[in-house]
mmCIF file of N, CA and C in Angstrom:
data_model
loop_
_atom_site.group_PDB
_atom_site.id
_atom_site.type_symbol
_atom_site.label_atom_id
_atom_site.label_comp_id
_atom_site.label_asym_id
_atom_site.label_seq_id
_atom_site.Cartn_x
_atom_site.Cartn_y
_atom_site.Cartn_z
ATOM 1 N N UNK A 1 -11.663 -28.524 2.718
ATOM 2 C CA UNK A 1 -12.030 -27.539 3.703
ATOM 3 C C UNK A 1 -13.121 -26.654 3.109
ATOM 4 N N UNK A 2 -14.187 -26.473 3.852
ATOM 5 C CA UNK A 2 -15.280 -25.630 3.388
ATOM 6 C C UNK A 2 -14.873 -24.164 3.499
ATOM 7 N N UNK A 3 -15.284 -23.382 2.547
ATOM 8 C CA UNK A 3 -14.922 -21.965 2.519
ATOM 9 C C UNK A 3 -16.189 -21.144 2.478
ATOM 10 N N UNK A 4 -16.332 -20.239 3.417
ATOM 11 C CA UNK A 4 -17.486 -19.353 3.446
ATOM 12 C C UNK A 4 -17.036 -17.966 3.027
ATOM 13 N N UNK A 5 -17.388 -17.583 1.823
ATOM 14 C CA UNK A 5 -16.984 -16.260 1.352
ATOM 15 C C UNK A 5 -17.706 -15.180 2.133
ATOM 16 N N UNK A 6 -18.895 -15.481 2.637
ATOM 17 C CA UNK A 6 -19.618 -14.494 3.437
ATOM 18 C C UNK A 6 -18.843 -14.208 4.720
ATOM 19 N N UNK A 7 -18.350 -15.263 5.373
ATOM 20 C CA UNK A 7 -17.568 -15.071 6.591
ATOM 21 C C UNK A 7 -16.305 -14.286 6.290
ATOM 22 N N UNK A 8 -15.626 -14.638 5.221
ATOM 23 C CA UNK A 8 -14.410 -13.903 4.861
ATOM 24 C C UNK A 8 -14.735 -12.446 4.563
ATOM 25 N N UNK A 9 -15.800 -12.228 3.807
ATOM 26 C CA UNK A 9 -16.165 -10.857 3.450
ATOM 27 C C UNK A 9 -16.475 -10.043 4.694
ATOM 28 N N UNK A 10 -17.161 -10.649 5.650
ATOM 29 C CA UNK A 10 -17.467 -9.932 6.879
ATOM 30 C C UNK A 10 -16.202 -9.572 7.640
ATOM 31 N N UNK A 11 -15.299 -10.534 7.749
ATOM 32 C CA UNK A 11 -14.074 -10.301 8.518
ATOM 33 C C UNK A 11 -13.124 -9.344 7.820
ATOM 34 N N UNK A 12 -12.916 -9.547 6.541
ATOM 35 C CA UNK A 12 -11.919 -8.741 5.842
ATOM 36 C C UNK A 12 -12.449 -7.399 5.380
ATOM 37 N N UNK A 13 -13.752 -7.286 5.221
ATOM 38 C CA UNK A 13 -14.304 -6.046 4.697
ATOM 39 C C UNK A 13 -14.669 -5.055 5.779
ATOM 40 N N UNK A 14 -14.690 -5.514 6.982
ATOM 41 C CA UNK A 14 -15.151 -4.655 8.064
ATOM 42 C C UNK A 14 -14.416 -3.325 8.087
ATOM 43 N N UNK A 15 -13.106 -3.375 8.092
ATOM 44 C CA UNK A 15 -12.361 -2.131 8.204
ATOM 45 C C UNK A 15 -12.455 -1.284 6.943
ATOM 46 N N UNK A 16 -12.531 -1.890 5.785
ATOM 47 C CA UNK A 16 -12.577 -1.114 4.547
ATOM 48 C C UNK A 16 -13.933 -0.448 4.379
ATOM 49 N N UNK A 17 -14.991 -1.154 4.753
ATOM 50 C CA UNK A 17 -16.310 -0.572 4.649
ATOM 51 C C UNK A 17 -16.422 0.645 5.554
ATOM 52 N N UNK A 18 -15.897 0.520 6.756
ATOM 53 C CA UNK A 18 -15.919 1.646 7.675
ATOM 54 C C UNK A 18 -15.049 2.772 7.150
ATOM 55 N N UNK A 19 -13.945 2.437 6.539
ATOM 56 C CA UNK A 19 -13.082 3.455 5.954
ATOM 57 C C UNK A 19 -13.858 4.293 4.956
ATOM 58 N N UNK A 20 -14.647 3.649 4.124
ATOM 59 C CA UNK A 20 -15.457 4.376 3.157
ATOM 60 C C UNK A 20 -16.496 5.263 3.828
ATOM 61 N N UNK A 21 -17.058 4.793 4.935
ATOM 62 C CA UNK A 21 -18.050 5.589 5.653
ATOM 63 C C UNK A 21 -17.424 6.851 6.228
ATOM 64 N N UNK A 22 -16.198 6.751 6.730
ATOM 65 C CA UNK A 22 -15.542 7.918 7.297
ATOM 66 C C UNK A 22 -15.004 8.848 6.221
ATOM 67 N N UNK A 23 -14.785 8.338 5.024
ATOM 68 C CA UNK A 23 -14.291 9.175 3.943
ATOM 69 C C UNK A 23 -15.399 10.050 3.366
ATOM 70 N N UNK A 24 -16.651 9.661 3.586
ATOM 71 C CA UNK A 24 -17.785 10.449 3.106
ATOM 72 C C UNK A 24 -17.899 11.719 3.939
ATOM 73 N N UNK A 25 -18.574 12.733 3.428
ATOM 74 C CA UNK A 25 -18.755 13.959 4.201
ATOM 75 C C UNK A 25 -19.415 13.652 5.539
ATOM 76 N N UNK A 26 -18.914 14.283 6.587
ATOM 77 C CA UNK A 26 -19.429 14.029 7.929
ATOM 78 C C UNK A 26 -20.818 14.626 8.083
ATOM 79 N N UNK A 27 -21.688 13.880 8.731
ATOM 80 C CA UNK A 27 -23.005 14.396 9.053
ATOM 81 C C UNK A 27 -23.429 13.784 10.376
ATOM 82 N N UNK A 28 -24.204 14.540 11.146
ATOM 83 C CA UNK A 28 -24.672 14.041 12.437
ATOM 84 C C UNK A 28 -25.592 12.859 12.206
ATOM 85 N N UNK A 29 -25.417 11.824 12.982
ATOM 86 C CA UNK A 29 -26.195 10.611 12.804
ATOM 87 C C UNK A 29 -26.682 10.158 14.168
ATOM 88 N N UNK A 30 -27.982 10.072 14.353
ATOM 89 C CA UNK A 30 -28.554 9.733 15.643
ATOM 90 C C UNK A 30 -28.505 8.233 15.904
ATOM 91 N N UNK A 31 -28.577 7.416 14.862
ATOM 92 C CA UNK A 31 -28.583 5.971 15.053
ATOM 93 C C UNK A 31 -27.506 5.319 14.194
ATOM 94 N N UNK A 32 -27.099 4.161 14.605
ATOM 95 C CA UNK A 32 -26.107 3.404 13.831
ATOM 96 C C UNK A 32 -26.774 2.814 12.598
ATOM 97 N N UNK A 33 -26.005 2.642 11.545
ATOM 98 C CA UNK A 33 -26.525 2.008 10.335
ATOM 99 C C UNK A 33 -25.699 0.760 10.060
ATOM 100 N N UNK A 34 -26.347 -0.344 9.676
ATOM 101 C CA UNK A 34 -25.593 -1.574 9.408
ATOM 102 C C UNK A 34 -24.761 -1.454 8.138
ATOM 103 N N UNK A 35 -23.661 -2.152 8.140
ATOM 104 C CA UNK A 35 -22.819 -2.192 6.942
ATOM 105 C C UNK A 35 -23.501 -3.050 5.902
ATOM 106 N N UNK A 36 -23.329 -2.689 4.660
ATOM 107 C CA UNK A 36 -23.842 -3.506 3.569
ATOM 108 C C UNK A 36 -22.666 -4.245 2.956
ATOM 109 N N UNK A 37 -22.469 -5.475 3.389
ATOM 110 C CA UNK A 37 -21.363 -6.295 2.897
ATOM 111 C C UNK A 37 -21.884 -7.269 1.858
ATOM 112 N N UNK A 38 -21.074 -7.526 0.855
ATOM 113 C CA UNK A 38 -21.495 -8.391 -0.234
ATOM 114 C C UNK A 38 -20.710 -9.696 -0.200
ATOM 115 N N UNK A 39 -21.388 -10.811 -0.350
ATOM 116 C CA UNK A 39 -20.681 -12.084 -0.416
ATOM 117 C C UNK A 39 -19.837 -12.157 -1.685
ATOM 118 N N UNK A 40 -18.841 -13.002 -1.668
ATOM 119 C CA UNK A 40 -17.960 -13.228 -2.820
ATOM 120 C C UNK A 40 -17.133 -12.005 -3.195
ATOM 121 N N UNK A 41 -16.926 -11.106 -2.236
ATOM 122 C CA UNK A 41 -16.093 -9.934 -2.467
ATOM 123 C C UNK A 41 -14.987 -9.907 -1.416
ATOM 124 N N UNK A 42 -13.810 -9.458 -1.824
ATOM 125 C CA UNK A 42 -12.702 -9.228 -0.909
ATOM 126 C C UNK A 42 -12.413 -7.743 -0.886
ATOM 127 N N UNK A 43 -12.005 -7.231 0.252
ATOM 128 C CA UNK A 43 -11.753 -5.803 0.400
ATOM 129 C C UNK A 43 -10.344 -5.607 0.931
ATOM 130 N N UNK A 44 -9.656 -4.606 0.424
ATOM 131 C CA UNK A 44 -8.258 -4.407 0.801
ATOM 132 C C UNK A 44 -8.006 -2.949 1.178
ATOM 133 N N UNK A 45 -7.086 -2.774 2.106
ATOM 134 C CA UNK A 45 -6.572 -1.470 2.521
ATOM 135 C C UNK A 45 -5.073 -1.586 2.323
ATOM 136 N N UNK A 46 -4.556 -0.972 1.257
ATOM 137 C CA UNK A 46 -3.155 -1.213 0.906
ATOM 138 C C UNK A 46 -2.189 -0.351 1.714
ATOM 139 N N UNK A 47 -0.897 -0.580 1.495
ATOM 140 C CA UNK A 47 0.125 0.108 2.287
ATOM 141 C C UNK A 47 0.168 1.604 2.036
ATOM 142 N N UNK A 48 -0.469 2.069 0.962
ATOM 143 C CA UNK A 48 -0.538 3.505 0.687
ATOM 144 C C UNK A 48 -1.815 4.136 1.215
ATOM 145 N N UNK A 49 -2.650 3.320 1.893
ATOM 146 C CA UNK A 49 -3.894 3.829 2.456
ATOM 147 C C UNK A 49 -5.053 3.863 1.490
ATOM 148 N N UNK A 50 -4.912 3.229 0.338
ATOM 149 C CA UNK A 50 -5.992 3.179 -0.648
ATOM 150 C C UNK A 50 -6.835 1.927 -0.404
ATOM 151 N N UNK A 51 -8.095 2.009 -0.776
ATOM 152 C CA UNK A 51 -8.994 0.872 -0.609
ATOM 153 C C UNK A 51 -9.379 0.296 -1.965
ATOM 154 N N UNK A 52 -9.585 -1.011 -1.976
ATOM 155 C CA UNK A 52 -9.949 -1.728 -3.201
ATOM 156 C C UNK A 52 -10.965 -2.807 -2.866
ATOM 157 N N UNK A 53 -11.762 -3.188 -3.848
ATOM 158 C CA UNK A 53 -12.632 -4.351 -3.698
ATOM 159 C C UNK A 53 -12.359 -5.292 -4.868
ATOM 160 N N UNK A 54 -12.445 -6.584 -4.589
ATOM 161 C CA UNK A 54 -12.129 -7.616 -5.572
ATOM 162 C C UNK A 54 -13.230 -8.662 -5.593
ATOM 163 N N UNK A 55 -13.564 -9.145 -6.764
ATOM 164 C CA UNK A 55 -14.484 -10.271 -6.901
ATOM 165 C C UNK A 55 -13.741 -11.522 -6.464
ATOM 166 N N UNK A 56 -14.339 -12.303 -5.568
ATOM 167 C CA UNK A 56 -13.688 -13.482 -5.001
ATOM 168 C C UNK A 56 -14.006 -14.731 -5.818
ATOM 169 N N UNK A 57 -13.105 -15.672 -5.735
ATOM 170 C CA UNK A 57 -13.291 -17.000 -6.304
ATOM 171 C C UNK A 57 -13.057 -18.015 -5.195
ATOM 172 N N UNK A 58 -13.217 -19.291 -5.492
ATOM 173 C CA UNK A 58 -13.017 -20.309 -4.461
ATOM 174 C C UNK A 58 -11.904 -21.290 -4.816
ATOM 175 N N UNK A 59 -11.271 -21.147 -5.970
ATOM 176 C CA UNK A 59 -10.278 -22.126 -6.388
ATOM 177 C C UNK A 59 -9.039 -22.132 -5.484
ATOM 178 N N UNK A 60 -8.720 -21.032 -4.861
ATOM 179 C CA UNK A 60 -7.555 -20.989 -3.966
ATOM 180 C C UNK A 60 -7.945 -20.490 -2.576
ATOM 181 N N UNK A 61 -9.132 -20.862 -2.125
ATOM 182 C CA UNK A 61 -9.644 -20.411 -0.836
ATOM 183 C C UNK A 61 -8.756 -20.860 0.320
ATOM 184 N N UNK A 62 -8.196 -22.055 0.244
ATOM 185 C CA UNK A 62 -7.330 -22.541 1.307
ATOM 186 C C UNK A 62 -6.130 -21.636 1.518
ATOM 187 N N UNK A 63 -5.524 -21.201 0.430
ATOM 188 C CA UNK A 63 -4.381 -20.295 0.522
ATOM 189 C C UNK A 63 -4.800 -18.946 1.112
ATOM 190 N N UNK A 64 -5.970 -18.478 0.717
ATOM 191 C CA UNK A 64 -6.486 -17.209 1.216
ATOM 192 C C UNK A 64 -6.667 -17.240 2.733
ATOM 193 N N UNK A 65 -7.154 -18.349 3.251
ATOM 194 C CA UNK A 65 -7.428 -18.443 4.685
ATOM 195 C C UNK A 65 -6.169 -18.636 5.532
ATOM 196 N N UNK A 66 -5.053 -19.027 4.919
ATOM 197 C CA UNK A 66 -3.810 -19.183 5.687
ATOM 198 C C UNK A 66 -3.394 -17.830 6.236
ATOM 199 N N UNK A 67 -3.246 -17.751 7.514
ATOM 200 C CA UNK A 67 -2.844 -16.509 8.159
ATOM 201 C C UNK A 67 -3.976 -15.526 8.389
ATOM 202 N N UNK A 68 -5.173 -15.841 7.896
ATOM 203 C CA UNK A 68 -6.310 -14.951 8.117
ATOM 204 C C UNK A 68 -6.804 -15.100 9.548
ATOM 205 N N UNK A 69 -7.324 -14.039 10.096
ATOM 206 C CA UNK A 69 -7.858 -14.048 11.459
ATOM 207 C C UNK A 69 -9.252 -13.461 11.449
ATOM 208 N N UNK A 70 -10.109 -14.029 12.283
ATOM 209 C CA UNK A 70 -11.456 -13.493 12.420
ATOM 210 C C UNK A 70 -11.375 -12.182 13.196
ATOM 211 N N UNK A 71 -12.203 -11.241 12.827
ATOM 212 C CA UNK A 71 -12.298 -9.993 13.567
ATOM 213 C C UNK A 71 -13.199 -10.252 14.775
ATOM 214 N N UNK A 72 -12.701 -9.957 15.977
ATOM 215 C CA UNK A 72 -13.530 -10.217 17.163
ATOM 216 C C UNK A 72 -14.769 -9.333 17.196
ATOM 217 N N UNK A 73 -15.844 -9.873 17.738
ATOM 218 C CA UNK A 73 -17.042 -9.063 17.943
ATOM 219 C C UNK A 73 -16.684 -7.951 18.911
ATOM 220 N N UNK A 74 -17.347 -6.848 18.796
ATOM 221 C CA UNK A 74 -17.076 -5.721 19.682
ATOM 222 C C UNK A 74 -15.866 -4.905 19.247
ATOM 223 N N UNK A 75 -15.483 -5.007 17.968
ATOM 224 C CA UNK A 75 -14.340 -4.256 17.459
ATOM 225 C C UNK A 75 -14.845 -3.018 16.726
ATOM 226 N N UNK A 76 -14.234 -1.886 17.021
ATOM 227 C CA UNK A 76 -14.567 -0.619 16.377
ATOM 228 C C UNK A 76 -13.410 -0.227 15.480
ATOM 229 N N UNK A 77 -13.699 0.156 14.249
ATOM 230 C CA UNK A 77 -12.691 0.630 13.303
ATOM 231 C C UNK A 77 -12.933 2.113 13.071
ATOM 232 N N UNK A 78 -11.857 2.881 12.949
ATOM 233 C CA UNK A 78 -12.018 4.311 12.703
ATOM 234 C C UNK A 78 -10.750 4.893 12.102
ATOM 235 N N UNK A 79 -10.913 6.053 11.478
ATOM 236 C CA UNK A 79 -9.795 6.784 10.894
ATOM 237 C C UNK A 79 -9.414 7.881 11.881
ATOM 238 N N UNK A 80 -8.147 7.916 12.283
ATOM 239 C CA UNK A 80 -7.664 8.946 13.195
ATOM 240 C C UNK A 80 -7.461 10.263 12.478
ATOM 241 N N UNK A 81 -7.197 11.315 13.251
ATOM 242 C CA UNK A 81 -6.978 12.642 12.666
ATOM 243 C C UNK A 81 -5.770 12.655 11.738
ATOM 244 N N UNK A 82 -4.879 11.691 11.916
ATOM 245 C CA UNK A 82 -3.694 11.602 11.060
ATOM 246 C C UNK A 82 -3.953 10.800 9.788
ATOM 247 N N UNK A 83 -5.198 10.363 9.567
ATOM 248 C CA UNK A 83 -5.551 9.625 8.363
ATOM 249 C C UNK A 83 -5.264 8.134 8.434
ATOM 250 N N UNK A 84 -4.775 7.647 9.558
ATOM 251 C CA UNK A 84 -4.461 6.228 9.719
ATOM 252 C C UNK A 84 -5.701 5.454 10.148
ATOM 253 N N UNK A 85 -5.777 4.203 9.714
ATOM 254 C CA UNK A 85 -6.856 3.312 10.104
ATOM 255 C C UNK A 85 -6.503 2.679 11.440
ATOM 256 N N UNK A 86 -7.436 2.712 12.384
ATOM 257 C CA UNK A 86 -7.248 2.119 13.705
ATOM 258 C C UNK A 86 -8.385 1.153 13.998
ATOM 259 N N UNK A 87 -8.135 0.259 14.956
ATOM 260 C CA UNK A 87 -9.187 -0.607 15.467
ATOM 261 C C UNK A 87 -9.072 -0.630 16.984
ATOM 262 N N UNK A 88 -10.207 -0.773 17.640
ATOM 263 C CA UNK A 88 -10.229 -0.791 19.091
ATOM 264 C C UNK A 88 -11.202 -1.864 19.543
ATOM 265 N N UNK A 89 -10.737 -2.718 20.427
ATOM 266 C CA UNK A 89 -11.625 -3.697 21.050
ATOM 267 C C UNK A 89 -12.007 -3.135 22.406
ATOM 268 N N UNK A 90 -13.221 -3.291 22.756
ATOM 269 C CA UNK A 90 -13.682 -2.780 24.040
ATOM 270 C C UNK A 90 -14.952 -1.986 23.869
ATOM 271 N N UNK A 91 -15.468 -1.515 24.984
ATOM 272 C CA UNK A 91 -16.754 -0.813 24.936
ATOM 273 C C UNK A 91 -16.703 0.441 24.070
ATOM 274 N N UNK A 92 -17.717 0.598 23.241
ATOM 275 C CA UNK A 92 -17.855 1.828 22.464
ATOM 276 C C UNK A 92 -19.276 2.365 22.539
ATOM 277 N N UNK A 93 -20.108 1.746 23.372
ATOM 278 C CA UNK A 93 -21.469 2.221 23.602
ATOM 279 C C UNK A 93 -21.637 2.577 25.075
ATOM 280 N N UNK A 94 -22.410 3.620 25.334
ATOM 281 C CA UNK A 94 -22.764 4.001 26.701
ATOM 282 C C UNK A 94 -23.805 3.009 27.213
ATOM 283 N N UNK A 95 -24.105 3.081 28.487
ATOM 284 C CA UNK A 95 -25.110 2.205 29.084
ATOM 285 C C UNK A 95 -26.478 2.324 28.450
ATOM 286 N N UNK A 96 -26.808 3.498 27.915
ATOM 287 C CA UNK A 96 -28.106 3.703 27.273
ATOM 288 C C UNK A 96 -28.091 3.345 25.792
ATOM 289 N N UNK A 97 -26.959 2.808 25.292
ATOM 290 C CA UNK A 97 -26.858 2.386 23.899
ATOM 291 C C UNK A 97 -26.354 3.453 22.951
ATOM 292 N N UNK A 98 -26.089 4.648 23.451
ATOM 293 C CA UNK A 98 -25.556 5.713 22.592
ATOM 294 C C UNK A 98 -24.076 5.477 22.342
ATOM 295 N N UNK A 99 -23.618 5.914 21.171
ATOM 296 C CA UNK A 99 -22.216 5.783 20.790
ATOM 297 C C UNK A 99 -21.375 6.653 21.710
ATOM 298 N N UNK A 100 -20.418 6.041 22.392
ATOM 299 C CA UNK A 100 -19.588 6.702 23.387
ATOM 300 C C UNK A 100 -18.752 7.830 22.792
ATOM 301 N N UNK A 101 -18.367 7.725 21.543
ATOM 302 C CA UNK A 101 -17.463 8.680 20.922
ATOM 303 C C UNK A 101 -18.156 9.540 19.882
ATOM 304 N N UNK A 102 -19.469 9.727 20.041
ATOM 305 C CA UNK A 102 -20.255 10.495 19.080
ATOM 306 C C UNK A 102 -19.973 11.985 19.137
ATOM 307 N N UNK A 103 -20.634 12.729 18.255
ATOM 308 C CA UNK A 103 -20.406 14.184 18.216
ATOM 309 C C UNK A 103 -20.854 14.840 19.521
ATOM 310 N N UNK A 104 -20.139 15.900 19.902
ATOM 311 C CA UNK A 104 -20.508 16.649 21.096
ATOM 312 C C UNK A 104 -21.827 17.365 20.844
ATOM 313 N N UNK A 105 -22.662 17.415 21.869
ATOM 314 C CA UNK A 105 -23.964 18.060 21.683
ATOM 315 C C UNK A 105 -24.181 19.134 22.694
#
């Protein structure tokens, strides 16, 4: 079975990368910025809410993919006021392309 670490990194790192973005000091942002994901890396959000990154290998890729699910396009990840990580599928952009849940102006 072929293993794409880039695909895995995109799917598994999505929520952790966003977690790091929300953990940074808040600042008004007029435009979206793309995530910088690295191939051959795995990202984790553990049961205590801590984040980790791991260098990936391919020797046990089949085991890694068992039970893994692709993250659907159009998924938004965010940290709630209670500090929990959430994900939402569905529209998050206005008709004009602005972020629906952006800062009040």
